[in-house]
């Protein structure tokens, strides 16, 4: 495997993208907040993480996504066969992703990992918002652990592990238990949304059996807040 790289060749208007790892099968990059993962609709939404990476690695293909407002570790496959293999790894939950978030208030409960198990579905009249939907929603589970106080008064820092991968899952689940993520313009009340210049959610860890030989592969990115 190739050693960690730190380059800024993927910079653009949305901020610098660090390429952390590159080998013949996969790429790991560190996405800045405010940059789309894939192209959106319209000429003004074509700059994105995928196209920046593909400028250097034309065979790079998308395996999963991060919200535009979320920063942190993102995995891409080298070629169609590897895209299918890594997609199966996600489906079989062989890929572990962890995040850090700063939330309003202090979630209660015992120390250690706890779970939010609430189904999520589209909030059709208010798209792209999602919502907890016990009737039509799909199963969604998030594990969380209190790390300590957050950087702002009245906030807490949490470690999060999505067991499932629903759209906006972490944001919806934390809002549903009364602790929305600071800086979340979609789900947090106005005062909490305006308390930070960005969504305070960052993908900090990515781990999986490397498709080359099954050996454990692990990357980290410290939260920038």
PDB file of C-alpha atoms in Angstrom:
ATOM      1  CA  UNK A   1       0.000   0.000   0.000  1.00  0.00           C
ATOM      2  CA  UNK A   2       1.097   3.566  -0.644  1.00  0.00           C
ATOM      3  CA  UNK A   3       2.159   5.762   2.266  1.00  0.00           C
ATOM      4  CA  UNK A   4      -0.021   8.667   3.362  1.00  0.00           C
ATOM      5  CA  UNK A   5       0.132  11.649   1.046  1.00  0.00           C
ATOM      6  CA  UNK A   6      -0.514  15.307   1.823  1.00  0.00           C
ATOM      7  CA  UNK A   7      -1.046  17.299  -1.360  1.00  0.00           C
ATOM      8  CA  UNK A   8      -3.229  20.229  -2.327  1.00  0.00           C
ATOM      9  CA  UNK A   9      -3.594  19.481  -6.030  1.00  0.00           C
ATOM     10  CA  UNK A  10      -7.363  19.144  -5.641  1.00  0.00           C
ATOM     11  CA  UNK A  11      -7.954  22.710  -4.469  1.00  0.00           C
ATOM     12  CA  UNK A  12     -10.691  24.933  -5.841  1.00  0.00           C
ATOM     13  CA  UNK A  13     -13.317  27.469  -4.880  1.00  0.00           C
ATOM     14  CA  UNK A  14     -14.884  25.058  -2.375  1.00  0.00           C
ATOM     15  CA  UNK A  15     -11.640  24.636  -0.435  1.00  0.00           C
ATOM     16  CA  UNK A  16      -8.618  22.352  -0.479  1.00  0.00           C
ATOM     17  CA  UNK A  17      -9.051  18.594  -0.681  1.00  0.00           C
ATOM     18  CA  UNK A  18      -6.298  16.440   0.813  1.00  0.00           C
ATOM     19  CA  UNK A  19      -5.538  13.125  -0.808  1.00  0.00           C
ATOM     20  CA  UNK A  20      -4.629  10.854   2.106  1.00  0.00           C
ATOM     21  CA  UNK A  21      -4.136   7.527   0.338  1.00  0.00           C
ATOM     22  CA  UNK A  22      -3.859   6.207  -3.209  1.00  0.00           C
ATOM     23  CA  UNK A  23      -3.257   2.705  -4.464  1.00  0.00           C
ATOM     24  CA  UNK A  24      -4.363   0.557  -7.402  1.00  0.00           C
ATOM     25  CA  UNK A  25      -7.731  -0.252  -5.832  1.00  0.00           C
ATOM     26  CA  UNK A  26      -8.940   2.714  -3.801  1.00  0.00           C
ATOM     27  CA  UNK A  27      -8.465   6.339  -2.843  1.00  0.00           C
ATOM     28  CA  UNK A  28      -9.143   8.114   0.447  1.00  0.00           C
ATOM     29  CA  UNK A  29      -9.596  11.877   0.464  1.00  0.00           C
ATOM     30  CA  UNK A  30     -10.372  14.475   3.121  1.00  0.00           C
ATOM     31  CA  UNK A  31     -13.353  16.560   2.015  1.00  0.00           C
ATOM     32  CA  UNK A  32     -13.839  20.171   3.144  1.00  0.00           C
ATOM     33  CA  UNK A  33     -17.236  21.396   4.298  1.00  0.00           C
ATOM     34  CA  UNK A  34     -19.201  23.220   1.620  1.00  0.00           C
ATOM     35  CA  UNK A  35     -18.064  21.075  -1.318  1.00  0.00           C
ATOM     36  CA  UNK A  36     -20.482  18.721  -3.084  1.00  0.00           C
ATOM     37  CA  UNK A  37     -19.512  15.042  -3.227  1.00  0.00           C
ATOM     38  CA  UNK A  38     -20.954  14.610  -6.747  1.00  0.00           C
ATOM     39  CA  UNK A  39     -22.189  17.111  -9.353  1.00  0.00           C
ATOM     40  CA  UNK A  40     -25.534  18.759  -8.693  1.00  0.00           C
ATOM     41  CA  UNK A  41     -28.085  20.277 -11.048  1.00  0.00           C
ATOM     42  CA  UNK A  42     -27.017  23.410 -12.836  1.00  0.00           C
ATOM     43  CA  UNK A  43     -23.761  24.828 -14.157  1.00  0.00           C
ATOM     44  CA  UNK A  44     -22.901  26.329 -10.768  1.00  0.00           C
ATOM     45  CA  UNK A  45     -22.914  22.903  -9.090  1.00  0.00           C
ATOM     46  CA  UNK A  46     -20.447  21.047 -11.295  1.00  0.00           C
ATOM     47  CA  UNK A  47     -17.390  21.613  -9.091  1.00  0.00           C
ATOM     48  CA  UNK A  48     -17.397  18.711  -6.667  1.00  0.00           C
ATOM     49  CA  UNK A  49     -15.131  16.252  -4.914  1.00  0.00           C
ATOM     50  CA  UNK A  50     -15.646  13.469  -7.453  1.00  0.00           C
ATOM     51  CA  UNK A  51     -14.660  15.562 -10.474  1.00  0.00           C
ATOM     52  CA  UNK A  52     -11.601  16.989  -8.713  1.00  0.00           C
ATOM     53  CA  UNK A  53     -10.363  13.512  -7.863  1.00  0.00           C
ATOM     54  CA  UNK A  54     -11.152  12.224 -11.372  1.00  0.00           C
ATOM     55  CA  UNK A  55      -8.969  14.976 -12.833  1.00  0.00           C
ATOM     56  CA  UNK A  56      -6.003  13.141 -11.283  1.00  0.00           C
ATOM     57  CA  UNK A  57      -7.425   9.591 -11.342  1.00  0.00           C
ATOM     58  CA  UNK A  58      -9.804   9.190 -14.306  1.00  0.00           C
ATOM     59  CA  UNK A  59     -10.860   5.699 -13.149  1.00  0.00           C
ATOM     60  CA  UNK A  60     -12.015   6.925  -9.708  1.00  0.00           C
ATOM     61  CA  UNK A  61     -15.667   6.045  -9.026  1.00  0.00           C
ATOM     62  CA  UNK A  62     -18.072   7.017  -6.253  1.00  0.00           C
ATOM     63  CA  UNK A  63     -18.908   4.425  -3.603  1.00  0.00           C
ATOM     64  CA  UNK A  64     -20.695   6.527  -0.974  1.00  0.00           C
ATOM     65  CA  UNK A  65     -21.463  10.188  -0.290  1.00  0.00           C
ATOM     66  CA  UNK A  66     -21.006  12.873   2.321  1.00  0.00           C
ATOM     67  CA  UNK A  67     -23.453  15.755   2.650  1.00  0.00           C
ATOM     68  CA  UNK A  68     -22.187  19.004   1.161  1.00  0.00           C
ATOM     69  CA  UNK A  69     -22.089  20.543   4.648  1.00  0.00           C
ATOM     70  CA  UNK A  70     -20.149  17.616   6.163  1.00  0.00           C
ATOM     71  CA  UNK A  71     -16.357  17.355   6.062  1.00  0.00           C
ATOM     72  CA  UNK A  72     -13.998  14.429   6.456  1.00  0.00           C
ATOM     73  CA  UNK A  73     -12.957  11.065   5.066  1.00  0.00           C
ATOM     74  CA  UNK A  74     -14.353   9.863   1.749  1.00  0.00           C
ATOM     75  CA  UNK A  75     -13.600   6.630  -0.117  1.00  0.00           C
ATOM     76  CA  UNK A  76     -13.481   6.164  -3.890  1.00  0.00           C
ATOM     77  CA  UNK A  77     -12.927   3.010  -5.947  1.00  0.00           C
ATOM     78  CA  UNK A  78     -10.466   2.544  -8.820  1.00  0.00           C
ATOM     79  CA  UNK A  79     -12.546   1.075 -11.636  1.00  0.00           C
ATOM     80  CA  UNK A  80     -15.982  -0.503 -11.979  1.00  0.00           C
ATOM     81  CA  UNK A  81     -15.072  -3.913 -10.531  1.00  0.00           C
ATOM     82  CA  UNK A  82     -13.635  -2.333  -7.403  1.00  0.00           C
ATOM     83  CA  UNK A  83     -16.639  -0.003  -7.125  1.00  0.00           C
ATOM     84  CA  UNK A  84     -18.903  -3.062  -6.985  1.00  0.00           C
ATOM     85  CA  UNK A  85     -16.668  -4.789  -4.448  1.00  0.00           C
ATOM     86  CA  UNK A  86     -16.518  -1.785  -2.150  1.00  0.00           C
ATOM     87  CA  UNK A  87     -20.268  -1.198  -2.499  1.00  0.00           C
ATOM     88  CA  UNK A  88     -20.799  -4.788  -1.290  1.00  0.00           C
ATOM     89  CA  UNK A  89     -18.492  -4.085   1.646  1.00  0.00           C
ATOM     90  CA  UNK A  90     -20.720  -1.160   2.626  1.00  0.00           C
ATOM     91  CA  UNK A  91     -23.882  -3.261   2.194  1.00  0.00           C
ATOM     92  CA  UNK A  92     -22.430  -6.047   4.340  1.00  0.00           C
ATOM     93  CA  UNK A  93     -21.308  -3.488   6.957  1.00  0.00           C
ATOM     94  CA  UNK A  94     -17.667  -4.405   6.592  1.00  0.00           C
ATOM     95  CA  UNK A  95     -16.846  -0.694   6.425  1.00  0.00           C
ATOM     96  CA  UNK A  96     -16.730   1.195   9.717  1.00  0.00           C
ATOM     97  CA  UNK A  97     -17.273   4.966   9.611  1.00  0.00           C
ATOM     98  CA  UNK A  98     -17.089   7.243  12.632  1.00  0.00           C
ATOM     99  CA  UNK A  99     -17.830  10.919  12.966  1.00  0.00           C
ATOM    100  CA  UNK A 100     -17.546  13.676  15.514  1.00  0.00           C
ATOM    101  CA  UNK A 101     -20.294  16.232  16.018  1.00  0.00           C
ATOM    102  CA  UNK A 102     -20.901  19.175  18.310  1.00  0.00           C
ATOM    103  CA  UNK A 103     -24.518  19.187  19.472  1.00  0.00           C
ATOM    104  CA  UNK A 104     -26.745  21.469  21.502  1.00  0.00           C
ATOM    105  CA  UNK A 105     -27.117  20.458  25.144  1.00  0.00           C
ATOM    106  CA  UNK A 106     -25.808  17.357  26.839  1.00  0.00           C
ATOM    107  CA  UNK A 107     -27.358  13.983  25.981  1.00  0.00           C
ATOM    108  CA  UNK A 108     -28.103  11.989  29.113  1.00  0.00           C
ATOM    109  CA  UNK A 109     -27.731   8.309  29.845  1.00  0.00           C
ATOM    110  CA  UNK A 110     -25.028   5.908  30.861  1.00  0.00           C
ATOM    111  CA  UNK A 111     -21.419   6.244  29.813  1.00  0.00           C
ATOM    112  CA  UNK A 112     -20.263   4.350  26.742  1.00  0.00           C
ATOM    113  CA  UNK A 113     -22.000   3.649  23.472  1.00  0.00           C
ATOM    114  CA  UNK A 114     -25.748   4.127  23.138  1.00  0.00           C
ATOM    115  CA  UNK A 115     -28.074   3.725  20.149  1.00  0.00           C
ATOM    116  CA  UNK A 116     -30.760   5.721  18.371  1.00  0.00           C
ATOM    117  CA  UNK A 117     -33.106   3.366  16.514  1.00  0.00           C
ATOM    118  CA  UNK A 118     -35.639   5.463  14.582  1.00  0.00           C
ATOM    119  CA  UNK A 119     -36.830   4.883  10.986  1.00  0.00           C
ATOM    120  CA  UNK A 120     -36.147   7.680   8.501  1.00  0.00           C
ATOM    121  CA  UNK A 121     -38.001   8.704   5.358  1.00  0.00           C
ATOM    122  CA  UNK A 122     -38.226  11.688   3.029  1.00  0.00           C
ATOM    123  CA  UNK A 123     -40.110  14.767   4.165  1.00  0.00           C
ATOM    124  CA  UNK A 124     -41.617  15.172   0.695  1.00  0.00           C
ATOM    125  CA  UNK A 125     -43.167  18.661   1.074  1.00  0.00           C
ATOM    126  CA  UNK A 126     -39.857  19.972   2.453  1.00  0.00           C
ATOM    127  CA  UNK A 127     -37.225  18.166   0.421  1.00  0.00           C
ATOM    128  CA  UNK A 128     -34.286  17.673   0.747  1.00  0.00           C
ATOM    129  CA  UNK A 129     -35.227  17.342   4.422  1.00  0.00           C
ATOM    130  CA  UNK A 130     -35.697  13.885   5.895  1.00  0.00           C
ATOM    131  CA  UNK A 131     -37.734  12.973   8.955  1.00  0.00           C
ATOM    132  CA  UNK A 132     -38.374  10.244  11.475  1.00  0.00           C
ATOM    133  CA  UNK A 133     -41.242   8.298   9.915  1.00  0.00           C
ATOM    134  CA  UNK A 134     -42.461   5.253  11.887  1.00  0.00           C
ATOM    135  CA  UNK A 135     -44.951   4.320   9.137  1.00  0.00           C
ATOM    136  CA  UNK A 136     -43.083   4.678   5.847  1.00  0.00           C
ATOM    137  CA  UNK A 137     -39.494   5.214   6.990  1.00  0.00           C
ATOM    138  CA  UNK A 138     -36.642   2.762   6.471  1.00  0.00           C
ATOM    139  CA  UNK A 139     -34.839   1.281   9.492  1.00  0.00           C
ATOM    140  CA  UNK A 140     -32.017   3.522  10.707  1.00  0.00           C
ATOM    141  CA  UNK A 141     -29.632   3.010  13.626  1.00  0.00           C
ATOM    142  CA  UNK A 142     -26.966   5.382  14.945  1.00  0.00           C
ATOM    143  CA  UNK A 143     -24.556   4.587  17.769  1.00  0.00           C
ATOM    144  CA  UNK A 144     -23.262   7.519  19.792  1.00  0.00           C
ATOM    145  CA  UNK A 145     -20.921   8.206  22.682  1.00  0.00           C
ATOM    146  CA  UNK A 146     -20.394  11.371  24.722  1.00  0.00           C
ATOM    147  CA  UNK A 147     -16.785  12.599  24.460  1.00  0.00           C
ATOM    148  CA  UNK A 148     -17.157  15.669  26.647  1.00  0.00           C
ATOM    149  CA  UNK A 149     -18.111  19.340  26.428  1.00  0.00           C
ATOM    150  CA  UNK A 150     -18.125  21.037  23.049  1.00  0.00           C
ATOM    151  CA  UNK A 151     -16.179  24.155  22.041  1.00  0.00           C
ATOM    152  CA  UNK A 152     -19.193  26.442  22.577  1.00  0.00           C
ATOM    153  CA  UNK A 153     -21.086  27.039  25.835  1.00  0.00           C
ATOM    154  CA  UNK A 154     -23.986  24.658  26.286  1.00  0.00           C
ATOM    155  CA  UNK A 155     -22.735  22.129  23.725  1.00  0.00           C
ATOM    156  CA  UNK A 156     -21.349  18.585  23.793  1.00  0.00           C
ATOM    157  CA  UNK A 157     -18.940  16.679  21.570  1.00  0.00           C
ATOM    158  CA  UNK A 158     -20.168  13.263  20.445  1.00  0.00           C
ATOM    159  CA  UNK A 159     -18.611  10.360  18.599  1.00  0.00           C
ATOM    160  CA  UNK A 160     -21.057   8.843  16.128  1.00  0.00           C
ATOM    161  CA  UNK A 161     -21.181   5.570  14.242  1.00  0.00           C
ATOM    162  CA  UNK A 162     -23.941   5.106  11.648  1.00  0.00           C
ATOM    163  CA  UNK A 163     -24.923   1.428  11.537  1.00  0.00           C
ATOM    164  CA  UNK A 164     -27.160   2.146   8.547  1.00  0.00           C
ATOM    165  CA  UNK A 165     -26.607   4.773   5.874  1.00  0.00           C
ATOM    166  CA  UNK A 166     -29.789   6.783   5.370  1.00  0.00           C
ATOM    167  CA  UNK A 167     -29.767  10.279   3.894  1.00  0.00           C
ATOM    168  CA  UNK A 168     -29.021  12.879   6.600  1.00  0.00           C
ATOM    169  CA  UNK A 169     -29.222  10.071   9.176  1.00  0.00           C
ATOM    170  CA  UNK A 170     -26.951  11.571  11.829  1.00  0.00           C
ATOM    171  CA  UNK A 171     -28.525  14.995  11.532  1.00  0.00           C
ATOM    172  CA  UNK A 172     -32.098  13.682  11.714  1.00  0.00           C
ATOM    173  CA  UNK A 173     -31.410  11.294  14.600  1.00  0.00           C
ATOM    174  CA  UNK A 174     -29.709  13.922  16.755  1.00  0.00           C
ATOM    175  CA  UNK A 175     -32.453  16.448  16.078  1.00  0.00           C
ATOM    176  CA  UNK A 176     -35.038  13.786  16.960  1.00  0.00           C
ATOM    177  CA  UNK A 177     -33.551  13.193  20.427  1.00  0.00           C
ATOM    178  CA  UNK A 178     -33.449  16.912  21.147  1.00  0.00           C
ATOM    179  CA  UNK A 179     -29.761  17.573  20.483  1.00  0.00           C
ATOM    180  CA  UNK A 180     -29.405  19.004  16.959  1.00  0.00           C
ATOM    181  CA  UNK A 181     -25.960  19.511  15.483  1.00  0.00           C
ATOM    182  CA  UNK A 182     -24.626  23.047  15.853  1.00  0.00           C
ATOM    183  CA  UNK A 183     -24.540  24.885  12.519  1.00  0.00           C
ATOM    184  CA  UNK A 184     -27.190  22.651  10.916  1.00  0.00           C
ATOM    185  CA  UNK A 185     -29.225  24.987   8.707  1.00  0.00           C
ATOM    186  CA  UNK A 186     -31.691  22.224   7.776  1.00  0.00           C
ATOM    187  CA  UNK A 187     -32.573  20.668  11.127  1.00  0.00           C
ATOM    188  CA  UNK A 188     -31.466  22.910  13.994  1.00  0.00           C
ATOM    189  CA  UNK A 189     -33.490  25.826  15.411  1.00  0.00           C
ATOM    190  CA  UNK A 190     -32.339  29.204  14.115  1.00  0.00           C
ATOM    191  CA  UNK A 191     -30.158  30.101  17.097  1.00  0.00           C
ATOM    192  CA  UNK A 192     -28.326  26.769  17.071  1.00  0.00           C
ATOM    193  CA  UNK A 193     -27.976  26.826  13.279  1.00  0.00           C
ATOM    194  CA  UNK A 194     -26.423  30.296  13.424  1.00  0.00           C
ATOM    195  CA  UNK A 195     -24.039  29.490  16.299  1.00  0.00           C
ATOM    196  CA  UNK A 196     -21.328  28.198  13.920  1.00  0.00           C
ATOM    197  CA  UNK A 197     -20.296  29.153  10.374  1.00  0.00           C
ATOM    198  CA  UNK A 198     -20.640  25.522   9.216  1.00  0.00           C
ATOM    199  CA  UNK A 199     -22.233  22.229  10.179  1.00  0.00           C
ATOM    200  CA  UNK A 200     -20.109  20.835  13.016  1.00  0.00           C
ATOM    201  CA  UNK A 201     -20.037  17.272  11.671  1.00  0.00           C
ATOM    202  CA  UNK A 202     -16.823  15.593  10.470  1.00  0.00           C
ATOM    203  CA  UNK A 203     -16.057  12.053   9.285  1.00  0.00           C
ATOM    204  CA  UNK A 204     -13.062  11.213  11.478  1.00  0.00           C
ATOM    205  CA  UNK A 205     -12.414   7.487  10.913  1.00  0.00           C
ATOM    206  CA  UNK A 206     -12.720   5.012   8.061  1.00  0.00           C
ATOM    207  CA  UNK A 207     -11.801   1.345   8.412  1.00  0.00           C
ATOM    208  CA  UNK A 208     -12.276  -1.715   6.194  1.00  0.00           C
ATOM    209  CA  UNK A 209     -10.544  -4.910   5.106  1.00  0.00           C
ATOM    210  CA  UNK A 210      -8.385  -3.780   2.192  1.00  0.00           C
ATOM    211  CA  UNK A 211      -9.693  -5.367  -1.029  1.00  0.00           C
ATOM    212  CA  UNK A 212      -6.168  -6.330  -2.104  1.00  0.00           C
ATOM    213  CA  UNK A 213      -5.528  -8.813   0.695  1.00  0.00           C
ATOM    214  CA  UNK A 214      -8.147  -8.405   3.414  1.00  0.00           C
ATOM    215  CA  UNK A 215      -5.665  -6.745   5.762  1.00  0.00           C
ATOM    216  CA  UNK A 216      -7.140  -4.115   8.115  1.00  0.00           C
ATOM    217  CA  UNK A 217      -6.942  -0.612   6.643  1.00  0.00           C
ATOM    218  CA  UNK A 218      -7.652   2.436   8.779  1.00  0.00           C
ATOM    219  CA  UNK A 219      -7.545   6.181   8.159  1.00  0.00           C
ATOM    220  CA  UNK A 220      -8.210   9.088  10.516  1.00  0.00           C
ATOM    221  CA  UNK A 221      -8.884  12.797  10.165  1.00  0.00           C
ATOM    222  CA  UNK A 222      -9.153  14.984  13.280  1.00  0.00           C
ATOM    223  CA  UNK A 223     -12.236  17.178  13.540  1.00  0.00           C
ATOM    224  CA  UNK A 224     -11.338  20.778  12.590  1.00  0.00           C
ATOM    225  CA  UNK A 225     -13.636  22.236  15.262  1.00  0.00           C
TER     226      UNK A 225
END
